[in-house]
Amino acid sequence: MVNIRTPRVLKTETTVVLIHGFWSFPLGRKYDSLTGICNGLGAGCAAYELIGHGSDISHLDNLDMNILIEQLEYLISRRFNNNVVLIGSCGGGLVALQAAKRHPEAVKGIITLATALDWRFLTPEQLNAVNEKGFVYVRFGHHIDECKITKRFCDSYAEVEHWEPMAVSFPVHIMQGSADNVMDWRKAIKLLEFVQGKDVVLKVIQGTGHRIADKKSFREIAYSLQSMIG
């Protein structure tokens, strides 16, 4: 599923693409708020469903990071005309960074929301269960239902720590909430060091949690988007 919303007056060919977090969904308040910002800037706004999520949940057991990165690569060239600003939420930020590393000419900027170079989101007991059974069910933060985490996904996610540093010519704005109880904002410092460029900044939003979907956060997102697409 790919959803693209185009403003009445289109001022730029750049499409702002939201990559939702793992075990989450593309449509909702975050996408609605982002669409409002894009309408004001005269830019198209898109969201898509990650493989193994939502209506594609039957493919969850075969999911890994490389498949998600390849999916975004495909969409950048086939659906978004190699002209995008990527906004990645949580793990979606890692997908955005790696797709951009492979296609830097297509990317005008990246905004990450609650993203960190850290795959250790499971307790030792949960990780043992993954290694023994091949999967574990975990409840995260605001999620109502338990999320199925597979060994295949964990193994591919663990490779994040071995990624080579990334040099960029486009802006990368890293946003974290100071009250994030899923991914501590201090872990974003490692991400700040991983991405190397002239316009790479870390914005810590006081009092904001993991979702980064409040008014303060969207003001910062609007400022960043305006600087990236004009």
Coordinates of N, CA and C in Angstrom, one line a residue:
M1 N 0.8 -1.2 0.0 CA 0.0 0.0 0.0 C 0.9 1.3 0.0
V2 N 0.6 2.1 -1.0 CA 1.3 3.4 -1.0 C 0.2 4.5 -1.1
N3 N 0.3 5.5 -0.2 CA -0.7 6.6 -0.2 C 0.1 7.9 -0.5
I4 N -0.4 8.6 -1.6 CA 0.3 9.9 -1.9 C -0.8 11.0 -1.9
R5 N -0.5 12.0 -1.1 CA -1.4 13.2 -1.1 C -0.7 14.4 -1.7
T6 N -1.4 14.9 -2.7 CA -0.8 16.0 -3.5 C -1.6 17.3 -3.2
P7 N -0.9 18.4 -2.9 CA -1.6 19.7 -2.6 C -2.2 20.3 -3.8
R8 N -3.2 21.2 -3.6 CA -3.8 21.8 -4.7 C -2.8 22.6 -5.6
V9 N -1.9 23.3 -4.9 CA -0.9 24.1 -5.6 C 0.5 23.4 -5.3
L10 N 1.0 22.7 -6.4 CA 2.3 22.0 -6.2 C 3.4 22.9 -6.6
K11 N 4.3 23.2 -5.6 CA 5.4 24.1 -5.8 C 6.7 23.4 -6.0
T12 N 6.8 22.2 -5.7 CA 8.1 21.4 -5.8 C 7.8 20.0 -6.3
E13 N 8.7 19.5 -7.0 CA 8.6 18.1 -7.5 C 9.1 17.1 -6.4
T14 N 9.6 17.6 -5.3 CA 10.1 16.7 -4.2 C 8.9 16.2 -3.4
T15 N 8.9 14.9 -3.2 CA 7.9 14.2 -2.4 C 8.5 13.9 -1.0
V16 N 7.7 14.3 0.1 CA 8.1 14.0 1.4 C 7.5 12.6 1.7
V17 N 8.4 11.6 2.1 CA 8.0 10.3 2.3 C 8.1 9.9 3.8
L18 N 7.0 9.4 4.4 CA 7.1 8.9 5.8 C 7.3 7.4 5.8
I19 N 8.3 7.0 6.5 CA 8.6 5.6 6.7 C 8.2 5.3 8.2
H20 N 7.2 4.5 8.4 CA 6.7 4.3 9.7 C 7.6 3.3 10.5
G21 N 7.4 3.3 11.8 CA 8.2 2.4 12.6 C 7.9 0.9 12.5
F22 N 8.8 0.1 13.0 CA 8.6 -1.4 12.9 C 7.4 -1.7 13.8
W23 N 6.6 -2.7 13.4 CA 5.4 -3.1 14.1 C 4.4 -2.0 14.3
S24 N 4.4 -1.0 13.4 CA 3.5 0.1 13.4 C 2.7 0.2 12.1
F25 N 2.0 1.3 11.8 CA 1.2 1.4 10.6 C 1.5 2.8 10.0
P26 N 1.3 2.9 8.6 CA 1.7 4.1 7.9 C 0.7 5.3 8.1
L27 N -0.6 5.0 8.2 CA -1.6 6.0 8.3 C -2.1 6.3 9.7
G28 N -2.4 7.6 9.9 CA -2.8 8.0 11.3 C -2.5 9.4 11.5
R29 N -2.4 9.8 12.8 CA -2.3 11.2 13.1 C -0.9 11.8 12.6
K30 N 0.1 11.0 12.7 CA 1.4 11.5 12.3 C 1.4 11.9 10.8
Y31 N 0.9 11.0 10.0 CA 0.8 11.2 8.5 C -0.1 12.4 8.2
D32 N -1.3 12.5 9.0 CA -2.2 13.6 8.8 C -1.5 14.9 9.1
S33 N -0.8 15.0 10.2 CA -0.1 16.2 10.5 C 1.0 16.6 9.5
L34 N 1.7 15.6 9.1 CA 2.7 15.8 8.1 C 2.2 16.3 6.8
T35 N 1.0 15.7 6.4 CA 0.4 16.2 5.2 C 0.0 17.7 5.3
G36 N -0.5 18.1 6.4 CA -0.8 19.5 6.6 C 0.4 20.4 6.4
I37 N 1.6 20.0 6.9 CA 2.8 20.8 6.7 C 3.2 20.8 5.2
C38 N 3.1 19.7 4.6 CA 3.4 19.6 3.2 C 2.5 20.4 2.3
N39 N 1.2 20.5 2.6 CA 0.3 21.3 1.9 C 0.7 22.8 1.9
G40 N 1.2 23.2 3.1 CA 1.6 24.6 3.2 C 2.9 24.9 2.4
L41 N 3.7 23.9 2.3 CA 5.0 24.0 1.5 C 4.8 23.7 0.0
G42 N 3.6 23.2 -0.4 CA 3.3 22.9 -1.8 C 4.0 21.6 -2.2
A43 N 4.2 20.7 -1.3 CA 4.9 19.4 -1.6 C 4.0 18.2 -1.5
G44 N 4.2 17.2 -2.3 CA 3.4 16.0 -2.1 C 3.9 15.3 -0.9
C45 N 3.0 14.5 -0.3 CA 3.3 13.7 0.9 C 2.9 12.3 0.8
A46 N 3.8 11.4 1.1 CA 3.5 9.9 0.8 C 3.8 9.1 2.1
A47 N 3.1 8.0 2.2 CA 3.3 7.0 3.2 C 3.1 5.7 2.6
Y48 N 3.8 4.7 3.1 CA 3.6 3.3 2.5 C 3.7 2.3 3.6
E49 N 3.2 1.1 3.3 CA 3.2 0.1 4.3 C 4.4 -0.8 4.2
L50 N 5.2 -0.9 5.3 CA 6.4 -1.8 5.3 C 6.0 -3.2 5.1
I51 N 6.8 -4.0 4.3 CA 6.6 -5.4 4.1 C 6.5 -6.1 5.5
G52 N 5.5 -7.0 5.6 CA 5.4 -7.7 6.8 C 4.6 -7.0 7.9
H53 N 4.0 -5.9 7.5 CA 3.2 -5.1 8.5 C 1.7 -4.9 7.9
G54 N 0.8 -4.7 8.8 CA -0.6 -4.4 8.5 C -1.2 -5.4 7.6
S55 N -1.6 -5.1 6.4 CA -2.3 -6.0 5.5 C -1.3 -7.1 5.0
D56 N 0.0 -6.9 5.1 CA 1.0 -7.8 4.7 C 1.6 -8.6 5.8
I57 N 0.9 -8.7 6.9 CA 1.4 -9.4 8.1 C 1.7 -10.9 7.9
S58 N 1.2 -11.5 6.9 CA 1.5 -12.9 6.6 C 2.9 -13.1 6.2
H59 N 3.6 -12.0 5.8 CA 5.0 -12.2 5.4 C 6.0 -11.8 6.5
L60 N 5.4 -11.6 7.7 CA 6.3 -11.1 8.8 C 7.4 -12.0 9.1
D61 N 7.2 -13.3 9.1 CA 8.3 -14.3 9.4 C 9.4 -14.2 8.5
N62 N 9.3 -13.7 7.3 CA 10.3 -13.6 6.3 C 11.0 -12.2 6.2
L63 N 10.6 -11.4 7.2 CA 11.1 -10.0 7.2 C 12.5 -9.9 7.8
D64 N 13.3 -9.0 7.1 CA 14.5 -8.6 7.7 C 14.9 -7.2 7.2
M65 N 15.9 -6.6 7.8 CA 16.2 -5.2 7.5 C 16.5 -5.0 6.0
N66 N 17.2 -5.9 5.4 CA 17.6 -5.8 4.0 C 16.4 -5.7 3.1
I67 N 15.4 -6.5 3.4 CA 14.2 -6.5 2.6 C 13.5 -5.1 2.7
L68 N 13.5 -4.5 3.9 CA 12.8 -3.2 4.1 C 13.6 -2.1 3.3
I69 N 14.9 -2.2 3.3 CA 15.7 -1.2 2.6 C 15.5 -1.3 1.1
E70 N 15.5 -2.5 0.6 CA 15.3 -2.7 -0.8 C 13.9 -2.3 -1.2
Q71 N 12.9 -2.4 -0.4 CA 11.6 -1.9 -0.7 C 11.6 -0.4 -0.9
L72 N 12.2 0.3 0.0 CA 12.3 1.8 -0.1 C 13.1 2.2 -1.3
E73 N 14.2 1.5 -1.6 CA 14.9 1.7 -2.8 C 14.0 1.6 -4.1
Y74 N 13.2 0.6 -4.1 CA 12.3 0.4 -5.3 C 11.3 1.6 -5.4
L75 N 10.8 1.9 -4.2 CA 9.7 3.0 -4.3 C 10.4 4.4 -4.6
I76 N 11.6 4.6 -4.2 CA 12.2 5.9 -4.5 C 12.3 6.1 -6.0
S77 N 12.8 5.0 -6.7 CA 13.0 5.1 -8.1 C 11.7 4.9 -8.9
R78 N 10.8 4.0 -8.5 CA 9.6 3.7 -9.3 C 8.4 4.5 -9.0
R79 N 8.3 5.0 -7.7 CA 7.0 5.8 -7.4 C 7.3 7.2 -7.1
F80 N 8.5 7.6 -6.6 CA 8.7 8.9 -6.2 C 9.7 9.7 -7.0
N81 N 10.1 9.1 -8.2 CA 10.8 9.8 -9.2 C 12.2 10.3 -8.8
N82 N 12.8 9.6 -7.9 CA 14.2 9.9 -7.4 C 14.3 11.3 -6.9
N83 N 13.3 11.8 -6.2 CA 13.3 13.1 -5.7 C 12.5 13.2 -4.4
V84 N 13.2 12.9 -3.2 CA 12.5 12.7 -2.0 C 13.2 13.4 -0.8
V85 N 12.4 13.8 0.2 CA 12.8 14.0 1.6 C 12.2 12.8 2.4
L86 N 13.1 12.1 3.1 CA 12.7 10.9 3.9 C 12.5 11.3 5.3
I87 N 11.4 10.9 5.9 CA 11.1 11.0 7.3 C 10.9 9.6 7.9
G88 N 11.9 9.2 8.7 CA 11.8 7.8 9.2 C 11.5 7.8 10.7
S89 N 10.5 7.1 11.1 CA 10.1 7.0 12.5 C 10.7 5.7 13.1
C90 N 11.5 5.9 14.2 CA 12.1 4.8 14.9 C 12.9 4.0 14.0
G91 N 12.7 2.7 13.8 CA 13.4 1.8 12.9 C 13.3 2.3 11.4
G92 N 12.2 3.0 11.1 CA 12.1 3.5 9.8 C 13.2 4.5 9.4
G93 N 13.7 5.2 10.5 CA 14.9 6.1 10.2 C 16.1 5.4 9.7
L94 N 16.3 4.1 10.2 CA 17.5 3.4 9.8 C 17.3 2.9 8.3
V95 N 16.0 2.5 8.0 CA 15.7 2.1 6.6 C 16.0 3.3 5.7
A96 N 15.6 4.5 6.1 CA 15.7 5.7 5.3 C 17.2 6.0 5.1
L97 N 18.0 5.9 6.1 CA 19.5 6.2 6.0 C 20.2 5.3 5.1
Q98 N 19.9 4.0 5.2 CA 20.6 3.0 4.3 C 20.1 3.1 2.8
A99 N 18.8 3.4 2.6 CA 18.3 3.6 1.2 C 19.0 4.8 0.6
A100 N 19.1 5.9 1.5 CA 19.7 7.1 1.0 C 21.2 6.9 0.7
K101 N 21.9 6.1 1.5 CA 23.3 5.8 1.3 C 23.5 5.2 -0.1
R102 N 22.6 4.4 -0.5 CA 22.7 3.7 -1.8 C 22.2 4.6 -3.0
H103 N 21.4 5.6 -2.7 CA 20.9 6.5 -3.7 C 20.9 8.0 -3.3
P104 N 22.1 8.5 -3.0 CA 22.2 9.8 -2.4 C 21.8 10.9 -3.4
E105 N 21.8 10.6 -4.7 CA 21.4 11.6 -5.7 C 19.9 11.9 -5.7
A106 N 19.2 11.0 -5.1 CA 17.7 11.1 -5.1 C 17.2 11.8 -3.9
V107 N 18.0 12.0 -2.9 CA 17.5 12.4 -1.6 C 17.9 13.9 -1.3
K108 N 16.9 14.7 -0.9 CA 17.1 16.1 -0.6 C 17.3 16.3 0.9
G109 N 17.0 15.3 1.7 CA 17.2 15.5 3.1 C 16.5 14.3 3.8
I110 N 16.9 14.1 5.1 CA 16.4 13.1 5.9 C 16.1 13.6 7.3
I111 N 14.9 13.3 7.9 CA 14.6 13.6 9.2 C 14.3 12.2 9.9
T112 N 15.0 12.0 11.0 CA 14.7 10.8 11.8 C 14.0 11.1 13.1
L113 N 13.1 10.3 13.5 CA 12.2 10.5 14.7 C 12.4 9.3 15.6
A114 N 13.1 9.5 16.8 CA 13.3 8.5 17.7 C 14.0 7.3 17.2
T115 N 15.1 7.6 16.4 CA 15.9 6.6 15.8 C 17.3 6.5 16.4
A116 N 17.8 5.3 16.6 CA 19.1 5.1 17.2 C 19.8 3.9 16.6
L117 N 21.1 3.9 16.6 CA 21.9 2.8 16.1 C 22.0 1.8 17.3
D118 N 20.9 1.2 17.7 CA 20.9 0.3 18.8 C 19.8 -0.7 18.6
W119 N 20.1 -2.0 18.5 CA 19.1 -3.0 18.3 C 18.7 -3.7 19.5
R120 N 19.3 -3.3 20.7 CA 19.1 -4.0 21.9 C 17.8 -3.6 22.6
F121 N 16.7 -3.9 22.0 CA 15.4 -3.5 22.5 C 14.7 -4.7 23.2
L122 N 15.4 -5.9 23.3 CA 14.8 -7.0 24.0 C 15.6 -7.2 25.3
T123 N 14.9 -7.8 26.3 CA 15.5 -8.1 27.5 C 16.3 -9.4 27.3
P124 N 17.3 -9.8 28.2 CA 18.0 -11.0 28.0 C 17.1 -12.3 27.9
E125 N 16.0 -12.2 28.7 CA 15.0 -13.3 28.7 C 14.3 -13.4 27.3
Q126 N 13.9 -12.3 26.8 CA 13.3 -12.3 25.5 C 14.2 -12.7 24.4
L127 N 15.5 -12.3 24.5 CA 16.5 -12.7 23.5 C 16.7 -14.2 23.5
N128 N 16.7 -14.8 24.7 CA 16.9 -16.2 24.9 C 15.8 -16.9 24.2
A129 N 14.5 -16.4 24.4 CA 13.4 -17.0 23.8 C 13.5 -17.0 22.2
V130 N 14.0 -15.9 21.7 CA 14.2 -15.7 20.3 C 15.1 -16.8 19.8
N131 N 16.2 -17.0 20.5 CA 17.2 -17.9 20.0 C 16.8 -19.4 20.2
E132 N 15.9 -19.6 21.2 CA 15.4 -21.0 21.4 C 14.3 -21.4 20.5
K133 N 13.3 -20.5 20.4 CA 12.1 -20.8 19.6 C 12.0 -20.2 18.2
G134 N 12.9 -19.2 18.0 CA 12.9 -18.5 16.7 C 12.0 -17.2 16.7
F135 N 11.3 -16.9 17.8 CA 10.5 -15.7 17.9 C 10.1 -15.5 19.3
V136 N 9.6 -14.3 19.6 CA 9.1 -13.9 20.9 C 8.0 -12.8 20.7
Y137 N 7.0 -12.8 21.6 CA 6.0 -11.7 21.5 C 6.3 -10.7 22.6
V138 N 6.3 -9.4 22.2 CA 6.7 -8.3 23.0 C 5.7 -7.2 22.9
R139 N 5.4 -6.5 24.0 CA 4.5 -5.3 24.0 C 5.4 -4.1 24.2
F140 N 5.3 -3.2 23.2 CA 6.1 -1.9 23.2 C 5.2 -0.7 23.6
G141 N 5.8 0.2 24.4 CA 5.2 1.5 24.6 C 3.7 1.6 24.4
H142 N 3.3 2.3 23.3 CA 1.9 2.7 23.0 C 1.2 1.6 22.3
H143 N 1.8 0.5 21.9 CA 1.2 -0.6 21.2 C 0.2 -1.3 22.1
I144 N -1.0 -1.6 21.5 CA -2.1 -2.3 22.2 C -1.8 -3.8 22.2
D145 N -1.4 -4.3 21.1 CA -1.2 -5.7 20.9 C 0.3 -6.1 21.0
E146 N 0.5 -7.3 21.3 CA 1.9 -7.8 21.4 C 2.5 -7.9 20.0
C147 N 3.8 -7.6 19.8 CA 4.4 -7.7 18.5 C 5.3 -8.9 18.4
K148 N 5.2 -9.6 17.3 CA 6.0 -10.8 17.1 C 7.4 -10.4 16.5
I149 N 8.4 -10.8 17.3 CA 9.8 -10.5 16.9 C 10.5 -11.8 16.5
T150 N 11.0 -11.9 15.3 CA 11.6 -13.2 14.8 C 13.1 -13.1 14.9
K151 N 13.7 -14.3 15.0 CA 15.2 -14.4 15.0 C 15.8 -13.8 13.7
R152 N 15.1 -14.1 12.6 CA 15.7 -13.5 11.3 C 15.7 -12.0 11.4
F153 N 14.7 -11.4 11.9 CA 14.7 -10.0 12.0 C 15.8 -9.5 13.0
C154 N 15.9 -10.1 14.1 CA 16.9 -9.7 15.1 C 18.3 -9.8 14.6
D155 N 18.6 -10.9 13.8 CA 19.9 -11.1 13.3 C 20.2 -10.0 12.3
S156 N 19.3 -9.6 11.5 CA 19.6 -8.6 10.5 C 19.7 -7.2 11.1
Y157 N 18.9 -7.0 12.2 CA 18.9 -5.7 12.9 C 20.2 -5.6 13.7
A158 N 20.8 -6.7 14.1 CA 22.0 -6.6 14.9 C 23.2 -6.1 14.0
E159 N 23.1 -6.2 12.7 CA 24.1 -5.8 11.8 C 24.2 -4.3 11.7
V160 N 23.2 -3.6 12.2 CA 23.2 -2.1 12.3 C 24.5 -1.6 13.0
E161 N 24.9 -2.3 14.0 CA 26.0 -1.8 14.8 C 27.3 -1.9 14.0
H162 N 27.3 -2.7 12.9 CA 28.5 -2.8 12.1 C 28.5 -2.0 10.8
W163 N 27.4 -1.2 10.7 CA 27.4 -0.3 9.5 C 28.5 0.7 9.5
E164 N 29.1 0.9 8.3 CA 30.1 1.9 8.1 C 29.6 3.3 8.3
P165 N 30.3 4.3 8.8 CA 29.9 5.7 8.9 C 29.4 6.2 7.5
M166 N 28.5 7.1 7.6 CA 27.8 7.6 6.4 C 28.1 9.1 6.1
A167 N 28.8 9.4 5.0 CA 29.0 10.8 4.6 C 27.9 11.3 3.8
V168 N 27.3 12.4 4.1 CA 26.2 12.9 3.3 C 26.4 14.4 2.8
S169 N 25.8 14.7 1.7 CA 25.9 16.0 1.2 C 24.6 16.8 1.4
F170 N 23.5 16.0 1.8 CA 22.2 16.6 2.1 C 22.0 16.7 3.6
P171 N 21.1 17.5 4.1 CA 20.9 17.7 5.5 C 20.2 16.4 6.1
V172 N 20.7 16.1 7.4 CA 20.1 15.1 8.2 C 19.8 15.7 9.5
H173 N 18.5 15.7 9.9 CA 18.0 16.2 11.2 C 17.5 15.1 12.0
I174 N 18.2 14.9 13.2 CA 17.9 13.8 14.1 C 17.0 14.3 15.2
M175 N 15.8 13.8 15.4 CA 14.9 14.3 16.4 C 14.6 13.3 17.5
Q176 N 14.8 13.6 18.7 CA 14.5 12.7 19.8 C 13.7 13.4 20.9
G177 N 12.9 12.6 21.6 CA 12.1 13.2 22.7 C 12.9 12.9 24.0
S178 N 13.0 13.9 24.9 CA 13.7 13.7 26.1 C 13.1 12.7 27.1
A179 N 11.7 12.5 26.9 CA 11.0 11.6 27.7 C 10.7 10.2 27.0
D180 N 11.5 9.9 26.0 CA 11.3 8.6 25.3 C 11.7 7.5 26.2
N181 N 10.7 6.6 26.5 CA 10.9 5.5 27.4 C 11.1 4.2 26.6
V182 N 11.3 4.3 25.3 CA 11.6 3.1 24.4 C 13.0 3.2 24.0
M183 N 13.4 4.4 23.5 CA 14.8 4.6 23.0 C 15.3 5.9 23.6
D184 N 16.2 5.7 24.6 CA 16.7 6.8 25.4 C 17.4 7.8 24.4
W185 N 17.1 9.1 24.6 CA 17.6 10.1 23.6 C 19.1 10.1 23.5
R186 N 19.8 9.7 24.6 CA 21.3 9.8 24.6 C 21.9 8.8 23.5
K187 N 21.1 7.8 23.2 CA 21.6 6.9 22.2 C 21.6 7.5 20.8
A188 N 21.0 8.7 20.6 CA 21.0 9.4 19.3 C 22.4 10.0 19.1
I189 N 23.1 10.2 20.2 CA 24.5 10.8 20.0 C 25.3 9.9 19.1
K190 N 25.2 8.6 19.2 CA 26.0 7.7 18.4 C 25.5 7.9 16.9
L191 N 24.2 8.1 16.7 CA 23.7 8.3 15.3 C 24.3 9.6 14.8
L192 N 24.4 10.6 15.6 CA 24.9 11.9 15.2 C 26.4 11.8 14.8
E193 N 27.1 10.9 15.4 CA 28.5 10.7 15.0 C 28.6 9.8 13.8
F194 N 27.6 8.9 13.6 CA 27.6 8.0 12.4 C 27.4 8.8 11.1
V195 N 26.5 9.8 11.1 CA 26.2 10.5 9.9 C 27.1 11.8 9.9
Q196 N 27.9 11.9 8.8 CA 28.9 13.0 8.7 C 28.6 13.9 7.6
G197 N 28.3 15.2 7.9 CA 28.0 16.2 6.9 C 27.9 17.6 7.5
K198 N 27.7 18.6 6.6 CA 27.7 20.0 7.0 C 26.4 20.3 7.8
D199 N 25.3 19.7 7.4 CA 24.0 20.0 8.1 C 23.5 18.8 8.7
V200 N 24.2 18.3 9.7 CA 23.7 17.1 10.5 C 23.5 17.6 11.9
V201 N 22.3 17.6 12.4 CA 22.0 18.2 13.7 C 21.1 17.2 14.5
L202 N 21.2 17.3 15.8 CA 20.4 16.6 16.8 C 19.5 17.6 17.5
K203 N 18.2 17.3 17.4 CA 17.2 18.1 18.2 C 16.5 17.3 19.2
V204 N 16.8 17.6 20.5 CA 16.1 16.9 21.6 C 14.9 17.7 22.0
I205 N 13.7 17.2 21.9 CA 12.5 17.9 22.2 C 12.1 17.6 23.6
Q206 N 12.1 18.7 24.5 CA 11.9 18.5 25.9 C 10.5 18.0 26.2
G207 N 10.4 16.9 27.0 CA 9.1 16.4 27.5 C 8.4 15.5 26.5
T208 N 8.9 15.3 25.3 CA 8.3 14.5 24.3 C 8.7 13.0 24.4
G209 N 7.7 12.1 24.1 CA 8.0 10.7 24.2 C 8.4 10.1 22.9
H210 N 8.2 8.8 22.8 CA 8.8 8.0 21.7 C 8.1 8.3 20.3
R211 N 6.8 8.7 20.4 CA 6.0 8.9 19.2 C 6.4 10.1 18.4
I212 N 6.9 11.1 19.1 CA 7.3 12.4 18.4 C 6.1 12.9 17.5
A213 N 5.0 13.1 18.1 CA 3.8 13.4 17.3 C 3.0 14.6 18.0
D214 N 3.6 15.3 18.9 CA 3.0 16.4 19.5 C 3.2 17.7 18.7
K215 N 2.6 18.8 19.2 CA 2.7 20.1 18.5 C 4.1 20.6 18.4
K216 N 4.9 20.5 19.5 CA 6.3 20.9 19.6 C 7.1 20.2 18.5
S217 N 6.9 18.9 18.4 CA 7.6 18.1 17.5 C 7.3 18.5 16.1
F218 N 6.1 18.7 15.8 CA 5.7 19.0 14.4 C 6.2 20.4 14.0
R219 N 6.3 21.3 15.0 CA 6.9 22.6 14.6 C 8.3 22.4 14.2
E220 N 9.1 21.6 14.9 CA 10.5 21.3 14.5 C 10.5 20.6 13.2
I221 N 9.6 19.7 12.9 CA 9.6 19.0 11.6 C 9.3 20.0 10.5
A222 N 8.4 20.9 10.8 CA 8.1 21.9 9.8 C 9.3 22.8 9.5
Y223 N 10.0 23.2 10.5 CA 11.2 24.0 10.3 C 12.2 23.3 9.4
S224 N 12.4 22.0 9.8 CA 13.4 21.2 9.0 C 13.0 21.0 7.6
L225 N 11.7 20.7 7.3 CA 11.3 20.5 6.0 C 11.4 21.8 5.2
Q226 N 11.1 22.9 5.8 CA 11.2 24.2 5.1 C 12.6 24.5 4.6
S227 N 13.6 24.1 5.5 CA 15.0 24.3 5.1 C 15.4 23.4 4.0
M228 N 14.8 22.2 4.0 CA 15.2 21.2 3.0 C 14.6 21.4 1.6
I229 N 13.3 21.8 1.6 CA 12.7 21.9 0.3 C 12.3 23.4 -0.1
G230 N 12.5 24.3 0.9 CA 12.3 25.7 0.6 C 10.9 26.1 0.8

